[in-house]
CSV table of C-alpha atoms and ligand atoms in Angstrom, one decimal:
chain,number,residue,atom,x,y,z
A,125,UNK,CA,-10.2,2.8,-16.3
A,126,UNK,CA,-13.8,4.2,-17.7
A,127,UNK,CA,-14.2,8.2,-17.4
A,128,UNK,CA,-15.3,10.8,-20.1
A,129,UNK,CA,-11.7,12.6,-20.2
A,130,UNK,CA,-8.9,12.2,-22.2
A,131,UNK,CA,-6.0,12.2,-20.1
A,132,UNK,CA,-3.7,15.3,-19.2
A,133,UNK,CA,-0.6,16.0,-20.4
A,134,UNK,CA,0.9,17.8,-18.1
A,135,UNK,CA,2.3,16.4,-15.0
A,136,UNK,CA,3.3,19.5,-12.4
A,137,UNK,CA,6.0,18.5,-10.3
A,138,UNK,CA,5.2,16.9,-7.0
A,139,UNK,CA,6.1,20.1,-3.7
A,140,UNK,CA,8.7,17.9,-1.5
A,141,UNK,CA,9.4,18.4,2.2
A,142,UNK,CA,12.3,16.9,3.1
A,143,UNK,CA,12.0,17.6,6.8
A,144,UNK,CA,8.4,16.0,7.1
A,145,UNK,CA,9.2,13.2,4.9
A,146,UNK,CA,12.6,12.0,7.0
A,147,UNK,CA,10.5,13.1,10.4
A,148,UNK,CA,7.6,11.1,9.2
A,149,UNK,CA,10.1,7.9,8.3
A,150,UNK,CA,12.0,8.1,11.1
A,151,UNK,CA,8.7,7.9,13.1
A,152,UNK,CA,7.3,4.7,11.4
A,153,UNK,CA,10.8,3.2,11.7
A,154,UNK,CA,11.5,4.0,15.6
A,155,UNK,CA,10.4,-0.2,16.6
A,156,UNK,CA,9.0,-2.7,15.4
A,157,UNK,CA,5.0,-2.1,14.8
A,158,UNK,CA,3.3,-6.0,13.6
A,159,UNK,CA,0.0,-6.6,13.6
A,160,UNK,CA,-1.9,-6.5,16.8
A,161,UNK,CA,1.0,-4.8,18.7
A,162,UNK,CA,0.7,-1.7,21.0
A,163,UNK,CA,3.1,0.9,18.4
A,164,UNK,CA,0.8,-0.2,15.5
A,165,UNK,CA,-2.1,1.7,16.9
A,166,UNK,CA,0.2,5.0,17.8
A,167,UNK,CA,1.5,4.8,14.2
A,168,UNK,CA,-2.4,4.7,12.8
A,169,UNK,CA,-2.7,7.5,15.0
A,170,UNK,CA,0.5,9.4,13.6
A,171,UNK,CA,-1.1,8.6,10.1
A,172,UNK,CA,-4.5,9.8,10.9
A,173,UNK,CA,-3.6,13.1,12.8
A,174,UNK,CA,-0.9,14.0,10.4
A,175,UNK,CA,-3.0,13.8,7.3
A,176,UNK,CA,-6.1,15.8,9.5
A,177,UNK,CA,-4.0,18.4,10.4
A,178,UNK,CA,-3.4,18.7,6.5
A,179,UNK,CA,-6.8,19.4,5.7
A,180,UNK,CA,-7.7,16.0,4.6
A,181,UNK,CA,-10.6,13.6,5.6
A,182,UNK,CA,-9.5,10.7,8.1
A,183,UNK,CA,-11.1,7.8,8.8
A,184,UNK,CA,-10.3,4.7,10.5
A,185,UNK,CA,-11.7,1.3,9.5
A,186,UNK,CA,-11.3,-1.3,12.4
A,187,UNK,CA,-12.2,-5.0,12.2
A,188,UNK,CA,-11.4,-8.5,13.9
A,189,UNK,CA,-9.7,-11.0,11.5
A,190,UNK,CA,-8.9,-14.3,12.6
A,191,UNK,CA,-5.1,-15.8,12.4
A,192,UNK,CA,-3.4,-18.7,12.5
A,193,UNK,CA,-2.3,-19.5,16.3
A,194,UNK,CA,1.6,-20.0,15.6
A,195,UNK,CA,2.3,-22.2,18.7
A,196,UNK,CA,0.4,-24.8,15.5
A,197,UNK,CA,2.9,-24.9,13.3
A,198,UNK,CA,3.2,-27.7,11.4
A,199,UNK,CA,1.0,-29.5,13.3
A,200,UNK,CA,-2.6,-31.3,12.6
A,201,UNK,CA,-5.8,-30.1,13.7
A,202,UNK,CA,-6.7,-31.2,17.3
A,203,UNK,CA,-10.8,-31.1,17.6
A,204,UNK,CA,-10.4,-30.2,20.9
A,205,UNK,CA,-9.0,-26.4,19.8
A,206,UNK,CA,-9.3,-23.8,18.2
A,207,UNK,CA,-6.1,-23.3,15.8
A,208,UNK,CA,-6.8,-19.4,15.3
A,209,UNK,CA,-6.7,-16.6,17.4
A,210,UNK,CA,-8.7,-13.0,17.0
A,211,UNK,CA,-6.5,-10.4,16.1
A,212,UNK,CA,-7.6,-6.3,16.0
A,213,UNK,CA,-6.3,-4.4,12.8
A,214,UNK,CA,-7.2,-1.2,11.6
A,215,UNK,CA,-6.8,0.5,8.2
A,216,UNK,CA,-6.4,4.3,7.8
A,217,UNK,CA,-7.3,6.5,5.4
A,218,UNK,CA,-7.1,10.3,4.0
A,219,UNK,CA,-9.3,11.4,1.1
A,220,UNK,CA,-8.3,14.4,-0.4
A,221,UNK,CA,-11.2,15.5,-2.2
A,222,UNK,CA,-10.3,17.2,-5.1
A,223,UNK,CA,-12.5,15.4,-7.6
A,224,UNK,CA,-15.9,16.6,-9.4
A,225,UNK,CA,-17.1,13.2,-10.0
A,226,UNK,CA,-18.6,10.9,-7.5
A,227,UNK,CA,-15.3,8.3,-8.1
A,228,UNK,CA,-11.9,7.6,-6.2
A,229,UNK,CA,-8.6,6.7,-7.0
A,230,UNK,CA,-7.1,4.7,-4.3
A,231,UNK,CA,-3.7,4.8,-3.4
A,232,UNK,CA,-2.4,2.4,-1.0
A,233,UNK,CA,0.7,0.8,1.1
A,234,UNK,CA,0.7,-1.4,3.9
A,235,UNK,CA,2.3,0.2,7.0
A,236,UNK,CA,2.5,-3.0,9.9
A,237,UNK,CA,5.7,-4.5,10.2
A,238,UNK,CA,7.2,-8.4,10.0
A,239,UNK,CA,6.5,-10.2,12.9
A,240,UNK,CA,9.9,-12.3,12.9
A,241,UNK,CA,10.9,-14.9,15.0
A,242,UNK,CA,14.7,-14.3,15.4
A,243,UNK,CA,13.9,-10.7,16.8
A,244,UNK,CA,12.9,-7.3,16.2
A,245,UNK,CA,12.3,-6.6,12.5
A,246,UNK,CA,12.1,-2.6,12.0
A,247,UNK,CA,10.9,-2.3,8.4
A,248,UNK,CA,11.9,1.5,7.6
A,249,UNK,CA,11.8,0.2,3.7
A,250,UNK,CA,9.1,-2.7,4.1
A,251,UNK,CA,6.9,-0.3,4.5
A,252,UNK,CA,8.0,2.8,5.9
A,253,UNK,CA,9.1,3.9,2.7
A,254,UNK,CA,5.8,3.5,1.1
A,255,UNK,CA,3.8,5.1,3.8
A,256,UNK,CA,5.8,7.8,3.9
A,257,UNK,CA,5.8,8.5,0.2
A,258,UNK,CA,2.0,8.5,0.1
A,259,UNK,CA,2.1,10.8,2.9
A,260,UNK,CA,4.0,13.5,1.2
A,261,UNK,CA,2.6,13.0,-1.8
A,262,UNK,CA,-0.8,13.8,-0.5
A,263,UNK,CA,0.9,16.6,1.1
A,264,UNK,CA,2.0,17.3,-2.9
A,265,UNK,CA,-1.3,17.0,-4.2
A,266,UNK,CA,-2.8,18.9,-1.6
A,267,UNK,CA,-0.6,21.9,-1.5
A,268,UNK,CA,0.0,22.3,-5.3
A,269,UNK,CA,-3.9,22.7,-5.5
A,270,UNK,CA,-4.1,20.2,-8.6
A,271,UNK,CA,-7.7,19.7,-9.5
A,272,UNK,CA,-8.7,16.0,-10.6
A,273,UNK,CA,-11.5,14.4,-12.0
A,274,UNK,CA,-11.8,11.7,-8.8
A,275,UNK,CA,-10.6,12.2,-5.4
A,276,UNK,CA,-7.8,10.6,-4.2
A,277,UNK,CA,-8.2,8.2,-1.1
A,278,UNK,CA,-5.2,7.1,0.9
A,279,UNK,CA,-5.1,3.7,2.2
A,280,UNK,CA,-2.8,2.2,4.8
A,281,UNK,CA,-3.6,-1.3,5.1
A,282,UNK,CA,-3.1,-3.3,8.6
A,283,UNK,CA,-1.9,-6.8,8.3
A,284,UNK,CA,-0.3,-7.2,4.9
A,285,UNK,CA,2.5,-8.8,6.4
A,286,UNK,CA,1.6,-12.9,7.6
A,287,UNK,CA,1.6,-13.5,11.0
A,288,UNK,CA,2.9,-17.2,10.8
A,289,UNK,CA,7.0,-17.0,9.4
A,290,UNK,CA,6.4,-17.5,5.6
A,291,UNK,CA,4.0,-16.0,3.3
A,292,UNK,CA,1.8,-19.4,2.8
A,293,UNK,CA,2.7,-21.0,5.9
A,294,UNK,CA,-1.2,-20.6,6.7
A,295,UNK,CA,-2.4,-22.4,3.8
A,296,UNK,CA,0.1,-25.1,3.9
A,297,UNK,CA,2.1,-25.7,7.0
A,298,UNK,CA,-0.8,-24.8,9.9
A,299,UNK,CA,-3.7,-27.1,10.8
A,300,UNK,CA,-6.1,-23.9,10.1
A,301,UNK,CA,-5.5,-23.6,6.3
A,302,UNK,CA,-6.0,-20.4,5.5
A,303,UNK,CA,-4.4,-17.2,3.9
A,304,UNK,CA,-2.5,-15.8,6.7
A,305,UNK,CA,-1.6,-12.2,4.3
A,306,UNK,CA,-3.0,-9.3,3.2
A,307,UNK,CA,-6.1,-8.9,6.2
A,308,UNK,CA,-6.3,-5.1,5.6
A,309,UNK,CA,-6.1,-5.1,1.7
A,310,UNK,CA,-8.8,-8.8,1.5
A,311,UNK,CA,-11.1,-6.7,4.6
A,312,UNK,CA,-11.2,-3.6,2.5
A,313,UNK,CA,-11.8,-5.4,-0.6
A,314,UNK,CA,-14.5,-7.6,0.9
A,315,UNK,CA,-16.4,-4.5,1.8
A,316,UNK,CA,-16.9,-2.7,-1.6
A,317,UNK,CA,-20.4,-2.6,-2.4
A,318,UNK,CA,-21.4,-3.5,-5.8
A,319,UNK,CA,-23.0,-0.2,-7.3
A,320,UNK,CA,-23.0,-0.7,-11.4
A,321,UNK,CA,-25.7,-1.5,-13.4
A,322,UNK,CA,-26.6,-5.0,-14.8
A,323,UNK,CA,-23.8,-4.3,-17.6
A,324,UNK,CA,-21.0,-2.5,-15.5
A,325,UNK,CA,-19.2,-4.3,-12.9
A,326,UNK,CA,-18.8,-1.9,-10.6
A,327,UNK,CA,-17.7,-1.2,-6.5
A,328,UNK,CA,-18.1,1.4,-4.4
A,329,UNK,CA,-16.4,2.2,-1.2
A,330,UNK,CA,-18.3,1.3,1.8
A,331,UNK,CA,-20.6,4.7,2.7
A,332,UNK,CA,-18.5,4.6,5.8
A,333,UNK,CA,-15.8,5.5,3.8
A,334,UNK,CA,-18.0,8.1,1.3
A,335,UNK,CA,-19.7,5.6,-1.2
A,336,UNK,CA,-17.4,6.2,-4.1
A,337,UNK,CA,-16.6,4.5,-7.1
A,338,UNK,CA,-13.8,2.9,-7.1
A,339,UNK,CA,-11.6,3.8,-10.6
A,340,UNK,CA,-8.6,1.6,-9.8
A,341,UNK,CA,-5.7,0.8,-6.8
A,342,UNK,CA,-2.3,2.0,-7.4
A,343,UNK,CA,-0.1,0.0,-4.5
A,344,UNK,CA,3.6,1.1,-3.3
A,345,UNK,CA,5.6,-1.4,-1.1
A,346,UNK,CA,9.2,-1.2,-0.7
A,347,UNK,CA,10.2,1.7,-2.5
A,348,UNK,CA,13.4,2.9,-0.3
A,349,UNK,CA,16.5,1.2,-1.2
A,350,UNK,CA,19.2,3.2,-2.3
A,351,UNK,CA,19.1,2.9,-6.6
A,352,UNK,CA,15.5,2.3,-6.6
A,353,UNK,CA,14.8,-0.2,-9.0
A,354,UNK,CA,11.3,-1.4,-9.4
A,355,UNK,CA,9.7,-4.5,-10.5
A,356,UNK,CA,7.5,-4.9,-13.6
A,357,UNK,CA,4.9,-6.5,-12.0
A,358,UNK,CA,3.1,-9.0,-13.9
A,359,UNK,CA,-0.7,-9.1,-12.6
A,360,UNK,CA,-0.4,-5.7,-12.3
A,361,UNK,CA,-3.3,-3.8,-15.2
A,362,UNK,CA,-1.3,-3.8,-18.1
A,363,UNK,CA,-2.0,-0.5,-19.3
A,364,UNK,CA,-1.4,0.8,-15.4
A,365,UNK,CA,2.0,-1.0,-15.9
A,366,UNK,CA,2.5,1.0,-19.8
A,367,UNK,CA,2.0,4.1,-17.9
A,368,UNK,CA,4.0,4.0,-15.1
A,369,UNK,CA,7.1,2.3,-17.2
A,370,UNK,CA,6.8,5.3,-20.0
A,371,UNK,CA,6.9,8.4,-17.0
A,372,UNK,CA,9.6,6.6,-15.6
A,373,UNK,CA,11.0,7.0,-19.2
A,374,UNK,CA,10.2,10.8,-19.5
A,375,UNK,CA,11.0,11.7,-15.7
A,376,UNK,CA,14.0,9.7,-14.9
A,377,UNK,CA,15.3,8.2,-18.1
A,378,UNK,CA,13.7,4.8,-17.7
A,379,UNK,CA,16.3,4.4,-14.2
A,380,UNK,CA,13.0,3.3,-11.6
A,381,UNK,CA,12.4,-0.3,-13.8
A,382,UNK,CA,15.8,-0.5,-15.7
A,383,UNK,CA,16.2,-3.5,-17.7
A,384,UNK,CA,14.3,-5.6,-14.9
A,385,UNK,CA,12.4,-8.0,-15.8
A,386,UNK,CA,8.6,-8.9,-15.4
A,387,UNK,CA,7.7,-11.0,-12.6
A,388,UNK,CA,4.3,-11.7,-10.6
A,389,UNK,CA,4.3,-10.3,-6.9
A,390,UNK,CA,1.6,-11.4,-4.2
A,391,UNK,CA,0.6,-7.8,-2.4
A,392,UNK,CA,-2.5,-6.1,-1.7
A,393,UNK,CA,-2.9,-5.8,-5.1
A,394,UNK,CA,-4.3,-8.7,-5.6
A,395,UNK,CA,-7.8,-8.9,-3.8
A,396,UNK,CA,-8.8,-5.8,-5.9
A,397,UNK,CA,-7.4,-7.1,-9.3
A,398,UNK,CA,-10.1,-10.0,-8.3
A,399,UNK,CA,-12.6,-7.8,-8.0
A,400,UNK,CA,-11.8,-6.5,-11.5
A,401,UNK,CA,-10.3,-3.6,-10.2
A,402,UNK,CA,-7.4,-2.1,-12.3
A,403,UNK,CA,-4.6,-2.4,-10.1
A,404,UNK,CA,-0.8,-1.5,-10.4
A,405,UNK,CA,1.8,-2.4,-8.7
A,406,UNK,CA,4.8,-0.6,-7.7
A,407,UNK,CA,7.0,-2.5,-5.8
A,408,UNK,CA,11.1,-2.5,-5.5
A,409,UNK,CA,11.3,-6.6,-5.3
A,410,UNK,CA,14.9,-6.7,-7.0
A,411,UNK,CA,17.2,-5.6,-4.1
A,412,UNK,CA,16.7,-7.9,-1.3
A,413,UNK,CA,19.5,-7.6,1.2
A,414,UNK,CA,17.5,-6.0,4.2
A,415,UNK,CA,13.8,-7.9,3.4
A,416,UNK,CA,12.4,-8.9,6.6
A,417,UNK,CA,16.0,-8.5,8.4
A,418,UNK,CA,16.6,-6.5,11.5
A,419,UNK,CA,18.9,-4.7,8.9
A,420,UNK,CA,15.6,-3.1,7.1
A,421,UNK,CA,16.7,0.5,9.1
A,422,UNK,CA,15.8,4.2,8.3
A,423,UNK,CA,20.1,4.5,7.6
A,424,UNK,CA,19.4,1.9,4.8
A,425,UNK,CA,17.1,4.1,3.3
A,426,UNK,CA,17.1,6.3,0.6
A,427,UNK,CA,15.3,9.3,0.6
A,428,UNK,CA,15.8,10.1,-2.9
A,429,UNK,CA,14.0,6.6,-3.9
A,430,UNK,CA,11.4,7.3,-2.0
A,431,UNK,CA,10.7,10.8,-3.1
A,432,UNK,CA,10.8,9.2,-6.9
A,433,UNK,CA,8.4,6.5,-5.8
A,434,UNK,CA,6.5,9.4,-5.1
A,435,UNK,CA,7.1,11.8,-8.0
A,436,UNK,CA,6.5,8.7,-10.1
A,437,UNK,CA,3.3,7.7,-8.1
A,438,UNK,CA,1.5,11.7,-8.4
A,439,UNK,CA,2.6,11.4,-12.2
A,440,UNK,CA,0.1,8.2,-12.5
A,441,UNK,CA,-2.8,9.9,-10.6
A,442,UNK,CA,-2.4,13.3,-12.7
A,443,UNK,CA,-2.3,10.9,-16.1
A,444,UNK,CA,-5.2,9.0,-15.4
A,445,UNK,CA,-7.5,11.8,-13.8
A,446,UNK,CA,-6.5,14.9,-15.2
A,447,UNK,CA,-8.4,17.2,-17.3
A,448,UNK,CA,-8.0,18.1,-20.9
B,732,ZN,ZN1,7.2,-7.4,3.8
């Protein structure tokens, strides 16, 4: 991460509302919400209003991707049509500005849902949970007045989820080989505008969004099951990674990654760690009983996971951009 200060040492403890935070889940877990779907666009609008009304900047970025038309499965192209269709997504954000220099820290979960073909899929952990811990913790940050050297931008990204049944199904079982993953993260990624000089390689938000630098991506996804236990993530930045795994050791006594071991996730991490970004990673890929299952519930939840995710998540941010 470049910047001219030495990291802070203290952390303050992250203000937790219980209410909101089990309100706010229960809201994103009520039905299904995939991509393209009617409830997505109330749940961006949940997301947006509840993060305005909290004295943040909002901002919605809306875009057309195409995806693979499923009724192509496994099936060769046919000249004679088209073997994608033209889907509307939309990410959301919430900046809360509490930075003095021009730069941003993004923050980021996905927040659609698994479009799966044996029925409704609710997805209160993949990825209520992490929306909901970003929201509070922006709540957190906002309320405990913490002052930072970038500001914080909140990212819900449309579209992480694919739209075909498996992750690569797009690239290797559909006629339209293509990624058919991550739209929101790849859209938001593609629209950073290069703004270093011939020796830095650097991107800036889009000036829709503010213009800022971009200082590095921290992504939560499924970060609710009861005994949170995350995964070392392997493309994650590896000092991100060191940083994350020694406050886990100082706040909860090294519990959040355990004695798991390192693995290599696909999430919207990735477009951004192409870009050169430094990314993390904090994902809870270990217990997989409810993962894309009508099971995935808000009772399956654990509250107490997800307000660590987020304890452990405004512990990162304060490290990296506090002041001496
Ligand atoms: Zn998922």
């Amino acid at each position: 991460m470049a910047g001219t200060c030495r990291p802070n040492h203290e952390v303050s403890k992250l203000p937790w509302n219980s209410d909101r935070a089990s309100k706010d889940l229960n809201e994103l877990s009520l039905e299904p919400h995939p991509m393209g779907s009617a409830r997505i666009k109330v749940l961006a609008d949940y997301l947006d209003t509840e993060m305005k009304n909290a004295g943040l900047e909002t901002g919605r970025d809306s875009f057309t991707s195409l995806v693979p038309d499923p009724d192509l499965l496994g099936l060769e192209a046919n000249p004679m049509r088209s073997v994608t269709l033209s889907m509307a997504m939309q990410n959301v954000y919430a900046k809360l500005k509490s930075g003095t220099d021009n730069c941003a820290l993004l923050v980021a979960s996905h927040y659609d849902s698994k479009r799966l073909p044996q029925g409704p899929s609710i997805d209160a952990n993949d990825s209520g949970s992490s929306s909901v811990a970003i929201l509070e913790m922006m709540h957190g940050l906002k309320n405990a007045n913490v002052k930072l050297r970038c500001h914080i931008v909140a990212v819900w990204f449309d579209g992480e989820e694919s739209y075909l049944p498996e992750w690569r199904d797009g690239q290797t079982r559909h006629p339209a080989r293509m990624i058919d993953n991550t739209y929101g993260s790849r859209h938001l990624a593609d629209s950073l505008q290069a703004c270093g000089d011939a020796n830095t390689k650097t991107w800036c938000l889009p000036q829709t969004w503010g213009g800022e630098r971009v200082e590095g991506l921290i992504l939560l996804d499924m970060v609710g099951m009861e005994n949170l236990r995350l995964t070392p993530e392997s493309r994650s930045a590896p000092a991100l990674m060191s940083l994350a795994m020694e406050l886990d050791k100082q706040m909860f006594s090294g519990q959040l990654f355990g004695n798991s071991s390192f693995k290599a996730v696909e999430d919207d991490h990735i477009p951004f760690l192409e870009k050169g970004i430094p990314s993390l990673d904090l994902i809870g890929f270990e217990n997989l009983d409810t993962w894309h299952q009508p099971t995935d519930t808000f009772e399956r939840v654990s509250m107490k996971s997800v307000q660590q995710s987020a304890e452990l998540t405004a512990a990162v941010v304060q490290k990296l951009l506090g002041f001496e």
